[in-house]
XYZ file of C-alpha atoms in Angstrom:
682
model
C 35.822 22.181 -35.165
C 37.308 18.735 -36.174
C 39.342 16.340 -33.991
C 42.029 14.390 -35.570
C 43.993 11.646 -33.446
C 47.354 10.472 -34.859
C 49.313 9.542 -31.724
C 52.632 8.183 -32.864
C 53.776 4.408 -33.390
C 54.818 3.756 -29.771
C 52.171 0.975 -28.922
C 52.535 -0.891 -31.785
C 55.838 -0.808 -32.902
C 57.825 -1.457 -29.968
C 57.936 -5.377 -29.685
C 59.491 -5.140 -33.353
C 61.829 -2.039 -33.303
C 62.842 -0.852 -29.940
C 65.415 1.353 -31.343
C 63.649 2.852 -33.916
C 60.621 3.627 -31.803
C 62.837 5.366 -29.258
C 64.135 7.628 -32.165
C 60.640 7.877 -33.396
C 59.686 9.239 -29.946
C 62.061 11.717 -29.627
C 60.932 13.449 -32.611
C 58.128 14.798 -30.461
C 60.333 17.190 -28.572
C 62.026 18.525 -31.984
C 60.903 22.230 -33.054
C 61.289 21.597 -36.589
C 59.454 19.468 -38.604
C 61.615 19.275 -41.591
C 63.853 17.136 -39.245
C 61.126 14.914 -38.530
C 59.793 14.718 -42.246
C 63.488 13.641 -43.351
C 63.933 10.991 -40.745
C 60.350 8.864 -41.445
C 61.005 9.327 -45.036
C 63.986 7.202 -44.413
C 62.195 5.313 -42.301
C 59.827 4.237 -45.089
C 62.713 3.104 -47.302
C 63.366 0.209 -44.420
C 61.707 -2.931 -44.921
C 59.233 -2.668 -41.793
C 55.843 -4.012 -40.860
C 52.887 -2.657 -42.942
C 51.442 -1.341 -39.500
C 54.383 0.808 -39.045
C 54.251 2.321 -42.677
C 50.774 3.070 -42.221
C 51.361 5.074 -39.113
C 54.543 6.463 -41.176
C 52.732 7.737 -43.979
C 49.484 9.133 -42.182
C 51.966 11.215 -40.109
C 53.713 12.510 -43.126
C 50.183 13.280 -44.496
C 49.551 15.352 -41.290
C 52.928 17.124 -41.506
C 52.281 18.090 -45.109
C 48.432 19.235 -44.936
C 49.213 22.848 -44.625
C 52.493 22.990 -46.686
C 51.762 20.606 -49.551
C 48.435 19.541 -50.386
C 49.054 17.221 -53.072
C 51.844 15.562 -51.385
C 49.633 15.088 -48.261
C 46.979 13.678 -50.373
C 49.417 11.105 -52.019
C 50.788 10.001 -48.375
C 46.965 9.676 -47.429
C 45.980 7.606 -50.294
C 49.045 4.929 -49.911
C 48.182 4.841 -46.125
C 44.379 3.840 -47.132
C 45.634 1.034 -49.625
C 47.815 -0.288 -47.120
C 45.231 -0.296 -44.218
C 42.618 -1.896 -46.307
C 45.168 -4.723 -47.309
C 46.019 -5.344 -43.771
C 42.399 -5.117 -43.047
C 42.800 -4.325 -39.302
C 39.944 -1.878 -38.201
C 42.306 0.289 -35.873
C 44.596 0.963 -38.842
C 41.871 1.908 -41.101
C 40.397 4.092 -38.927
C 43.817 5.929 -38.419
C 44.281 5.856 -42.705
C 40.392 7.283 -43.067
C 40.399 9.851 -40.507
C 44.127 11.051 -41.909
C 42.175 11.297 -45.429
C 39.045 13.047 -43.914
C 41.194 15.638 -42.243
C 43.346 16.022 -45.349
C 39.928 16.848 -47.398
C 38.421 19.067 -44.849
C 41.918 21.350 -44.975
C 41.223 21.681 -48.676
C 37.701 22.627 -48.638
C 36.274 19.291 -50.071
C 33.871 18.340 -47.238
C 31.863 15.993 -49.324
C 34.910 13.591 -49.763
C 35.884 14.153 -46.182
C 32.409 13.182 -45.317
C 32.782 9.739 -47.144
C 35.925 8.890 -45.110
C 34.510 9.970 -41.736
C 31.833 7.526 -42.456
C 34.332 4.845 -42.974
C 36.033 5.325 -39.714
C 32.701 5.510 -38.016
C 32.110 2.116 -39.398
C 35.309 0.539 -38.272
C 35.409 2.154 -34.867
C 31.702 0.695 -34.325
C 33.192 -2.508 -35.187
C 35.879 -1.926 -32.604
C 33.585 -0.755 -29.838
C 35.310 2.373 -29.013
C 32.984 4.755 -27.755
C 35.873 7.697 -27.319
C 36.640 7.114 -31.194
C 32.810 6.771 -32.054
C 32.055 10.094 -30.245
C 35.144 11.523 -32.275
C 33.608 10.127 -35.745
C 30.250 11.338 -34.852
C 31.841 15.143 -34.389
C 33.886 14.741 -37.608
C 30.848 13.692 -39.450
C 28.838 16.475 -37.971
C 31.464 19.086 -38.961
C 31.370 17.992 -42.505
C 27.641 18.465 -43.000
C 27.999 21.751 -41.063
C 30.560 23.076 -43.570
C 28.284 21.565 -46.624
C 25.235 23.762 -44.897
C 23.377 20.446 -43.801
C 22.706 21.844 -40.221
C 19.807 19.638 -39.590
C 22.113 16.519 -40.021
C 24.824 18.447 -38.569
C 23.124 18.695 -35.156
C 22.129 15.400 -35.158
C 25.648 14.164 -35.202
C 26.969 16.594 -32.688
C 24.370 15.827 -30.370
C 25.007 12.108 -30.859
C 28.914 12.855 -30.200
C 27.711 14.667 -27.152
C 25.789 11.928 -25.875
C 28.212 9.194 -26.559
C 31.325 11.472 -24.906
C 29.370 11.841 -21.621
C 28.622 8.085 -21.799
C 32.212 7.503 -22.048
C 33.240 10.119 -19.400
C 35.557 11.753 -22.525
C 35.801 15.653 -21.095
C 37.677 16.432 -24.725
C 35.072 15.152 -26.762
C 32.167 16.216 -24.637
C 33.645 20.197 -24.854
C 34.174 19.636 -28.593
C 30.626 18.371 -29.004
C 29.199 21.222 -26.809
C 31.019 24.010 -28.942
C 29.808 22.336 -32.262
C 25.881 22.336 -30.988
C 26.577 25.996 -30.361
C 27.863 26.607 -33.825
C 24.693 25.231 -35.226
C 22.642 27.240 -33.077
C 24.444 30.471 -34.295
C 23.713 29.409 -37.926
C 19.924 29.372 -36.969
C 19.912 32.532 -35.432
C 19.280 31.317 -31.814
C 22.194 33.442 -30.425
C 21.299 33.021 -26.743
C 21.502 29.171 -27.095
C 24.626 29.381 -28.969
C 26.435 31.698 -26.651
C 25.436 29.231 -23.881
C 27.041 26.246 -25.391
C 29.980 28.364 -26.446
C 30.741 29.651 -22.895
C 30.412 26.403 -21.379
C 32.735 24.926 -23.855
C 34.987 27.533 -23.271
C 35.057 27.182 -19.364
C 35.628 23.401 -19.802
C 38.650 24.330 -21.978
C 40.129 26.477 -19.445
C 39.486 24.000 -16.704
C 41.132 20.907 -18.545
C 43.930 23.267 -20.001
C 42.539 22.772 -23.541
C 44.774 25.534 -25.123
C 43.308 24.674 -28.573
C 39.796 25.005 -27.543
C 40.020 28.485 -26.260
C 40.666 30.005 -29.486
C 37.997 28.176 -31.527
C 35.550 29.336 -28.900
C 36.631 33.014 -29.067
C 36.182 33.000 -32.633
C 32.843 31.761 -32.405
C 31.798 34.248 -29.636
C 33.110 36.753 -31.601
C 30.979 35.946 -34.788
C 27.974 36.091 -32.676
C 28.794 39.425 -31.587
C 29.394 40.680 -35.187
C 26.084 38.880 -36.505
C 24.387 41.060 -33.562
C 26.077 44.187 -35.165
C 28.472 44.693 -32.190
C 31.341 45.328 -34.659
C 34.075 46.757 -32.055
C 33.417 43.734 -29.348
C 33.589 41.287 -32.024
C 36.885 42.852 -33.444
C 38.512 42.732 -30.161
C 37.476 39.026 -29.791
C 38.446 38.136 -33.239
C 42.162 39.537 -32.436
C 42.469 37.570 -29.012
C 41.533 34.260 -31.102
C 43.945 35.154 -34.021
C 46.700 35.519 -31.309
C 46.068 32.070 -29.569
C 45.671 30.335 -33.228
C 49.242 31.676 -34.167
C 50.571 30.538 -30.670
C 49.179 27.318 -30.857
C 49.891 27.010 -34.667
C 46.139 26.062 -36.063
C 46.594 27.193 -39.235
C 43.168 26.480 -40.413
C 41.463 28.598 -37.787
C 43.916 31.449 -38.452
C 42.814 31.990 -42.226
C 39.088 31.495 -40.943
C 39.805 34.384 -38.267
C 41.444 36.386 -40.645
C 38.691 36.413 -43.117
C 36.096 37.490 -40.406
C 38.453 40.150 -39.210
C 38.361 41.334 -42.846
C 34.520 41.397 -42.748
C 34.110 43.347 -39.861
C 36.664 46.115 -41.461
C 34.533 45.859 -44.663
C 31.454 46.788 -42.850
C 33.092 49.649 -40.824
C 34.110 50.940 -44.276
C 37.765 50.400 -43.858
C 38.626 48.934 -47.052
C 42.461 49.028 -46.919
C 42.575 46.754 -43.642
C 40.257 44.722 -44.937
C 42.043 44.156 -48.340
C 45.354 43.145 -46.345
C 43.550 40.776 -44.003
C 41.792 38.993 -47.033
C 45.164 38.839 -48.623
C 46.771 37.158 -45.498
C 43.841 34.610 -45.075
C 44.301 33.803 -49.082
C 48.014 33.051 -48.959
C 47.075 30.537 -46.100
C 44.355 29.150 -48.382
C 46.613 28.721 -51.390
C 49.214 27.205 -49.485
C 46.936 24.026 -48.532
C 44.857 24.430 -51.654
C 41.777 25.290 -49.716
C 39.584 26.087 -52.782
C 36.486 26.829 -50.439
C 38.511 29.128 -48.365
C 39.506 31.202 -51.491
C 36.103 31.052 -52.570
C 34.773 32.724 -49.669
C 37.437 35.456 -49.733
C 36.428 36.184 -53.549
C 33.191 36.777 -51.857
C 34.208 39.445 -49.342
C 36.564 41.232 -51.563
C 33.477 41.422 -54.166
C 31.295 42.843 -51.149
C 34.354 45.358 -50.421
C 34.215 46.553 -54.098
C 30.649 46.989 -54.033
C 30.434 48.997 -51.126
C 33.256 51.348 -52.771
C 30.684 51.336 -55.967
C 33.366 49.611 -58.033
C 30.766 47.467 -59.379
C 32.408 45.901 -62.361
C 35.290 44.535 -60.337
C 33.059 43.251 -57.840
C 31.037 41.487 -60.069
C 33.929 39.700 -61.415
C 34.926 38.753 -57.981
C 31.491 37.456 -56.748
C 31.019 35.416 -60.013
C 34.489 33.508 -59.591
C 33.475 32.825 -56.126
C 30.044 31.500 -57.125
C 31.954 29.234 -59.727
C 34.303 27.959 -56.962
C 30.954 27.241 -54.862
C 29.288 25.310 -57.412
C 31.996 22.936 -58.263
C 32.492 22.228 -54.263
C 28.777 21.785 -53.875
C 29.250 24.485 -51.105
C 25.163 25.655 -50.884
C 25.845 28.016 -48.105
C 28.513 30.010 -50.375
C 25.989 29.539 -53.309
C 23.415 31.118 -51.530
C 25.488 34.204 -50.303
C 26.835 34.867 -53.957
C 23.152 34.815 -55.596
C 22.155 36.980 -52.786
C 25.051 39.259 -53.549
C 24.910 39.333 -57.254
C 21.194 40.326 -56.910
C 22.142 43.490 -55.097
C 24.946 44.204 -57.329
C 22.678 44.088 -60.486
C 20.086 46.138 -58.432
C 22.492 48.958 -57.892
C 23.724 48.773 -61.423
C 20.074 49.126 -62.573
C 19.455 46.047 -63.976
C 16.187 44.931 -62.267
C 15.400 41.879 -64.498
C 18.959 40.249 -63.781
C 18.449 41.009 -59.941
C 15.267 39.568 -60.151
C 16.616 36.451 -61.777
C 19.555 36.094 -59.232
C 16.877 36.630 -56.224
C 14.589 33.871 -57.711
C 17.982 31.660 -57.487
C 18.770 32.796 -54.007
C 15.388 32.124 -52.553
C 14.896 28.976 -54.492
C 18.355 27.677 -53.135
C 17.748 29.121 -49.695
C 14.191 27.208 -49.659
C 15.673 24.180 -50.608
C 18.592 24.295 -48.095
C 16.143 25.588 -45.020
C 13.513 23.384 -45.907
C 10.281 22.525 -43.747
C 11.954 19.008 -43.851
C 15.309 20.281 -42.072
C 13.659 22.656 -39.891
C 10.983 19.389 -38.773
C 14.187 17.525 -38.384
C 16.076 20.084 -36.562
C 13.065 20.314 -33.998
C 12.635 16.483 -33.602
C 16.675 16.128 -32.893
C 16.518 19.136 -30.595
C 13.367 17.605 -28.702
C 15.170 14.164 -28.593
C 18.130 15.818 -27.330
C 16.510 17.699 -24.592
C 14.650 14.632 -23.807
C 17.869 12.730 -23.719
C 19.318 15.024 -21.455
C 16.042 15.078 -18.841
C 16.094 11.286 -19.253
C 19.694 11.135 -18.117
C 18.852 13.697 -15.366
C 15.862 11.393 -14.275
C 18.279 8.173 -14.299
C 20.507 9.881 -11.936
C 17.701 10.793 -9.607
C 16.570 7.417 -9.850
C 19.745 5.957 -8.784
C 20.121 8.345 -5.818
C 16.515 7.152 -4.785
C 17.391 3.780 -5.080
C 20.690 4.319 -3.249
C 18.241 6.043 -0.473
C 15.930 3.063 -0.490
C 19.131 0.393 0.090
C 20.092 2.758 3.017
C 16.366 2.494 4.271
C 16.393 -0.947 4.076
C 19.574 -1.348 5.974
C 18.241 0.703 8.650
C 14.913 -1.069 8.715
C 17.088 -4.529 8.886
C 18.680 -3.170 12.061
C 15.304 -2.031 13.390
C 13.877 -5.532 12.920
C 16.612 -6.831 15.331
C 15.882 -4.335 17.829
C 12.163 -4.842 17.535
C 12.554 -8.838 18.247
C 13.549 -7.742 21.743
C 10.568 -5.299 22.133
C 7.124 -6.573 21.194
C 5.679 -2.931 21.445
C 8.684 -1.100 19.358
C 7.999 -4.010 16.478
C 4.294 -2.973 16.450
C 4.702 0.493 16.202
C 7.683 0.212 13.545
C 5.528 -2.483 11.307
C 2.572 0.120 11.519
C 4.748 2.960 10.384
C 6.126 0.823 7.592
C 2.629 0.117 6.624
C 1.605 3.688 6.005
C 4.858 4.266 4.206
C 3.884 1.878 1.894
C 0.667 2.884 1.230
C 1.944 6.573 0.727
C 4.463 5.171 -1.596
C 1.728 3.614 -3.792
C -0.270 6.681 -3.867
C 2.758 8.487 -4.681
C 3.652 5.880 -7.599
C 0.001 5.876 -8.812
C 0.007 9.775 -8.907
C 3.339 9.697 -10.934
C 1.999 7.376 -13.492
C -0.935 9.887 -13.869
C 1.436 12.655 -14.226
C 3.655 11.023 -16.555
C 0.453 9.957 -18.774
C -0.692 13.462 -18.918
C 2.711 14.802 -19.758
C 3.389 12.569 -22.587
C -0.303 13.664 -23.920
C 0.456 16.941 -23.652
C 3.875 16.367 -25.211
C 2.342 14.575 -28.361
C -0.145 17.282 -28.783
C 2.642 19.927 -28.448
C 4.743 18.162 -30.986
C 1.877 18.174 -33.496
C 1.429 21.924 -32.903
C 5.122 22.498 -33.602
C 5.105 20.408 -36.720
C 2.247 22.048 -37.983
C 3.067 25.567 -37.397
C 7.051 25.108 -38.464
C 5.792 23.743 -41.542
C 3.028 26.440 -42.406
C 5.323 29.247 -41.222
C 8.201 27.921 -43.993
C 5.889 27.102 -47.010
C 3.534 29.841 -46.899
C 6.569 32.286 -46.979
C 7.776 31.290 -50.119
C 4.727 32.307 -52.367
C 4.005 35.442 -50.224
C 7.693 36.597 -50.635
C 7.589 35.799 -54.537
C 4.233 37.687 -54.865
C 5.836 40.748 -52.462
C 8.899 40.569 -55.023
C 6.700 40.612 -58.180
C 4.763 43.489 -56.547
C 7.711 45.488 -55.964
C 8.897 45.017 -59.410
C 5.636 45.951 -60.955
C 5.662 48.924 -58.866
C 9.053 50.048 -60.042
C 7.991 49.356 -63.391
C 10.734 46.676 -63.985
C 8.370 44.023 -65.477
C 7.247 44.085 -69.024
C 3.732 42.926 -70.117
C 4.952 40.282 -71.936
C 6.550 38.792 -68.864
C 3.521 38.869 -66.547
C 2.094 35.755 -67.639
C 5.429 34.096 -67.030
C 5.414 35.297 -63.566
C 1.715 34.535 -62.905
C 2.029 31.085 -63.862
C 5.159 30.533 -61.406
C 3.224 32.119 -58.761
C 0.158 29.811 -59.765
C 2.621 26.483 -59.190
C 3.534 27.911 -55.747
C 0.002 28.602 -54.701
C -1.117 25.163 -55.774
C 1.580 23.457 -53.868
C 0.802 25.563 -50.721
C -2.821 24.547 -51.094
C -2.131 20.848 -51.391
C 0.382 21.342 -48.385
C -2.683 22.811 -46.381
C -5.123 20.261 -47.174
C -2.839 17.301 -46.228
C -1.588 19.559 -43.141
C -5.195 19.722 -42.039
C -6.065 16.258 -42.639
C -2.660 15.088 -40.798
C -3.606 17.172 -37.662
C -7.482 15.897 -37.582
C -5.709 12.556 -37.761
C -3.505 13.134 -34.832
C -5.986 14.490 -32.566
C -8.642 11.598 -33.691
C -11.235 14.220 -34.881
C -11.734 12.619 -38.188
C -14.801 10.786 -38.818
C -15.536 8.357 -41.605
C -18.584 7.559 -43.604
C -18.223 4.575 -45.614
C -20.393 4.036 -48.981
C -20.461 2.712 -52.151
C -17.721 4.569 -54.575
C -16.986 4.228 -58.060
C -13.268 3.903 -58.053
C -12.927 4.528 -61.815
C -14.451 7.849 -61.570
C -12.545 8.856 -58.787
C -9.247 7.962 -60.735
C -10.595 9.844 -63.780
C -11.374 12.937 -62.021
C -8.088 13.149 -60.505
C -6.504 12.503 -63.531
C -8.156 15.352 -65.360
C -7.177 17.778 -61.954
C -3.416 16.588 -62.106
C -2.945 17.068 -65.909
C -4.248 20.744 -65.606
C -1.885 21.732 -63.361
C 1.247 19.559 -63.727
C 3.947 20.869 -65.973
C 5.549 17.737 -66.986
C 4.413 15.757 -70.342
C 3.658 12.592 -68.761
C 0.795 10.319 -70.055
C -1.482 9.070 -67.141
C -3.591 5.748 -68.010
C -6.720 4.865 -66.342
C -7.217 1.069 -66.432
C -9.565 0.752 -63.560
C -12.717 -1.299 -64.729
C -15.848 0.523 -64.890
C -17.410 -1.786 -62.731
C -14.948 -1.587 -59.780
C -17.235 -0.450 -56.774
C -15.562 -0.070 -53.779
C -16.839 0.433 -49.871
C -15.365 3.067 -48.287
C -15.251 6.705 -47.290
C -14.919 8.632 -50.660
C -13.015 11.722 -49.105
C -10.115 10.007 -47.344
C -9.694 7.398 -50.778
C -10.026 10.501 -53.174
C -7.022 11.858 -51.190
C -5.309 8.271 -51.149
C -5.521 8.224 -54.956
C -4.707 11.876 -55.715
C -1.522 11.691 -53.335
C -0.325 8.278 -55.185
C -1.075 9.954 -58.477
C 0.841 13.128 -57.509
C 3.975 11.204 -56.177
C 4.084 9.162 -59.434
C 3.934 11.994 -61.583
C 6.692 13.850 -59.186
C 9.433 11.253 -59.637
C 8.503 10.430 -63.422
C 10.730 12.201 -66.053
C 9.106 14.150 -68.837
C 7.766 11.458 -71.728
C 6.962 8.970 -68.821
C 4.131 6.902 -68.208
C 1.537 6.553 -64.967
C -1.014 3.768 -64.958
C -3.461 2.967 -62.647
C -5.172 -0.466 -62.519
C -7.702 -2.127 -60.260
C -8.337 -6.032 -60.331
C -10.778 -8.120 -57.797
C -9.246 -10.177 -55.165
C -11.884 -12.155 -53.525
C -13.746 -9.646 -51.145
C -11.512 -6.882 -52.044
C -10.231 -4.798 -54.800
C -6.377 -4.515 -55.450
C -5.486 -1.087 -56.907
C -2.125 -0.115 -58.030
C -0.415 3.042 -59.061
C 2.579 2.373 -61.327
C 4.979 4.740 -62.952
C 8.596 4.411 -64.838
C 10.380 6.934 -62.804
C 13.370 7.242 -61.053
C 12.329 4.273 -58.253
C 13.039 4.206 -54.533
C 16.376 3.336 -52.753
C 15.559 0.399 -50.650
C 16.837 2.149 -47.675
C 14.185 4.772 -48.267
C 11.174 1.833 -49.249
C 11.613 0.826 -45.870
C 10.673 4.268 -44.170
C 8.234 5.515 -46.483
C 5.078 5.030 -44.303
C 6.838 5.745 -40.793
C 4.664 8.560 -39.213
C 7.670 8.875 -36.815
C 10.028 10.277 -39.521
C 8.315 11.848 -42.646
C 10.670 11.437 -45.696
C 10.520 13.578 -48.371
C 12.846 14.808 -51.566
C 12.367 16.722 -54.382
C 11.135 15.471 -57.438
C 12.440 15.310 -61.359
C 11.395 19.028 -61.994
C 12.438 20.092 -58.308
C 8.923 19.864 -57.015
C 8.791 20.100 -53.176
C 6.951 17.843 -50.734
C 6.218 17.410 -46.674
C 6.698 14.010 -46.368
C 3.207 13.774 -44.871
C 1.350 12.159 -48.199
C 2.148 8.942 -48.048
C 1.657 8.750 -44.236
C -1.531 9.868 -44.764
C -2.129 7.391 -47.423
C -0.949 4.705 -45.030
C -3.720 5.927 -42.086
C -6.814 6.640 -44.434
C -6.337 3.215 -46.175
C -6.050 1.144 -42.710
C -9.277 3.014 -41.304
C -11.267 1.828 -44.565
C -10.088 -1.623 -43.883
C -7.521 -1.996 -46.202
C -3.553 -2.250 -46.037
C -0.835 -0.458 -48.226
C 2.608 -1.143 -49.471
C 5.164 -0.138 -52.457
C 7.476 -2.186 -54.602
C 10.473 -0.559 -56.568
C 13.329 -0.866 -58.358
C 15.875 2.272 -58.418
C 15.788 3.467 -62.115
C 13.118 1.511 -63.395
C 9.934 2.787 -61.463
C 7.851 2.173 -58.673
C 4.441 0.860 -57.748
C 1.991 1.397 -54.998
C -0.379 -1.124 -53.936
C -3.576 -0.585 -51.712
C -6.558 -2.982 -51.047
C -10.247 -1.769 -50.333
C -13.350 -3.830 -49.353
C -15.752 -4.655 -52.582
C -19.367 -3.139 -52.015
C -22.150 -5.778 -51.508
């Protein structure tokens, strides 16, 4: 659910062209948009101020959004050029938001994200809280449509926070609605329904007629996913009626597609086809390629259920091609899954397995442990902020109560001046209250400390199990798939070696993950004991080279330039893990044919050790957070290798516990060098 603000030009034009403004204002009461378009086009031919032209262009772009996508985009581009020429943040925001809305309507969410971010930058400069809340919501909506649910959740909750602080009811209910949509995609249906129903209730209370069909559509989708098809269909029809009444064309096409999906699972294919055709016509009009691709996938599902496999295959492949061109990863996952099922029904188990692997790989990438960890952190942050807000309100009420008590006490002081006995009595009573308050404050401090400790331990536990539950599933699923194919006799003997190698790589990754997780957990719980002794750095590097060369699949040359006399004084197990993690990272982000060098030189009472590669390098903004244990960062390597974001955090803590320091230097595109120091042995 996206917000677009394009209020007409009264505020900024009145002092220049009063007569023109009155005419323009009257358009808001006209029923026919064509008349409105004609007069605005005539106005553009006049010699008016640039700021007036920007508003005219954005208005034209919005009016053409669902009737002529190319013309809408042209007006939007002209508005952006003019706004950047004027260099006024207010008009930049208007132009950027209009462009983002235009791209969203055509299914180009990556481009929409770019302009929504530009709008946010300018609104921050303007310090406009309500508009900032809207920008956060729109950015979250872009990430939602791209399938980046962790980023979507972050921006939606940010929008909710800012909207509540600004006391903006519309943006609060929209953000609440969108948080519910994320919970729906994550399968947390009770949480989703809670947020969606709250949002719809707010829409009804504040007469937000457009918000009600949006909420009905999402609630119906939850019912559909819970296989309550009849109830879902009734609610979808109510949402469709309201969306048509309010002329919300983009929502209307979405609802039509979902209604068609309900008829597909109910095996009523004639009705499904009719609804798909209606939705497709709306998407064609607005040139929404993503919407058309989703309909092609739905048609393919219907054809497959009718056992028309060849036509179904053609539809799903067409949908997949569009999904890839738009970077629509959620739709791409659905296409791979559908193709796997199709080829299974056609009896081609080899192709079915191939598409199933692509489905699992992309699903693992999209719903990685990093995304789930980030979602967990954002959810905890969101709930913590809500508790903090409630606590702040309670504290404000307490302060108010204390002020009232002070007022009463002051009155009593005047009265006590007339009565010595009463003065002594009240004084002693005040003393007792102060002692009690002190005891209560001390008790509160102790409870807060205990709560923080329990929260920290709980976060460690949640992080540990969320990562384990995700990454252990991948190799087990792969093994289960292979065993199933073996049982069916679908794997040839000569293919067995290839599948075994793939499983070996997955289990090697899982073993490394578990080792890092266990060490990380011991660190968090202060259970790791270090035993410093003399260690041969050259030998440790050489052993790790032999180990990593044996398991890595890329053709990378690893050079050990550490002097043979490099003897340090540290814990051998932790330093071995540091060197192995740094070498693994270097190999991970170096392309085939690259070189990784490990060097060491004496610096006073220390050894300075470096791991250098000529790989892809690191962006400056990422370099600043590599060792931040509050937000582990990870990304896939040059061969799509996975990571957890814990390796560099472990390196930092282990090096520091051994009396050294660690840092990194990098230039994007030319490689990276990681440095750390260790005490020399006496």
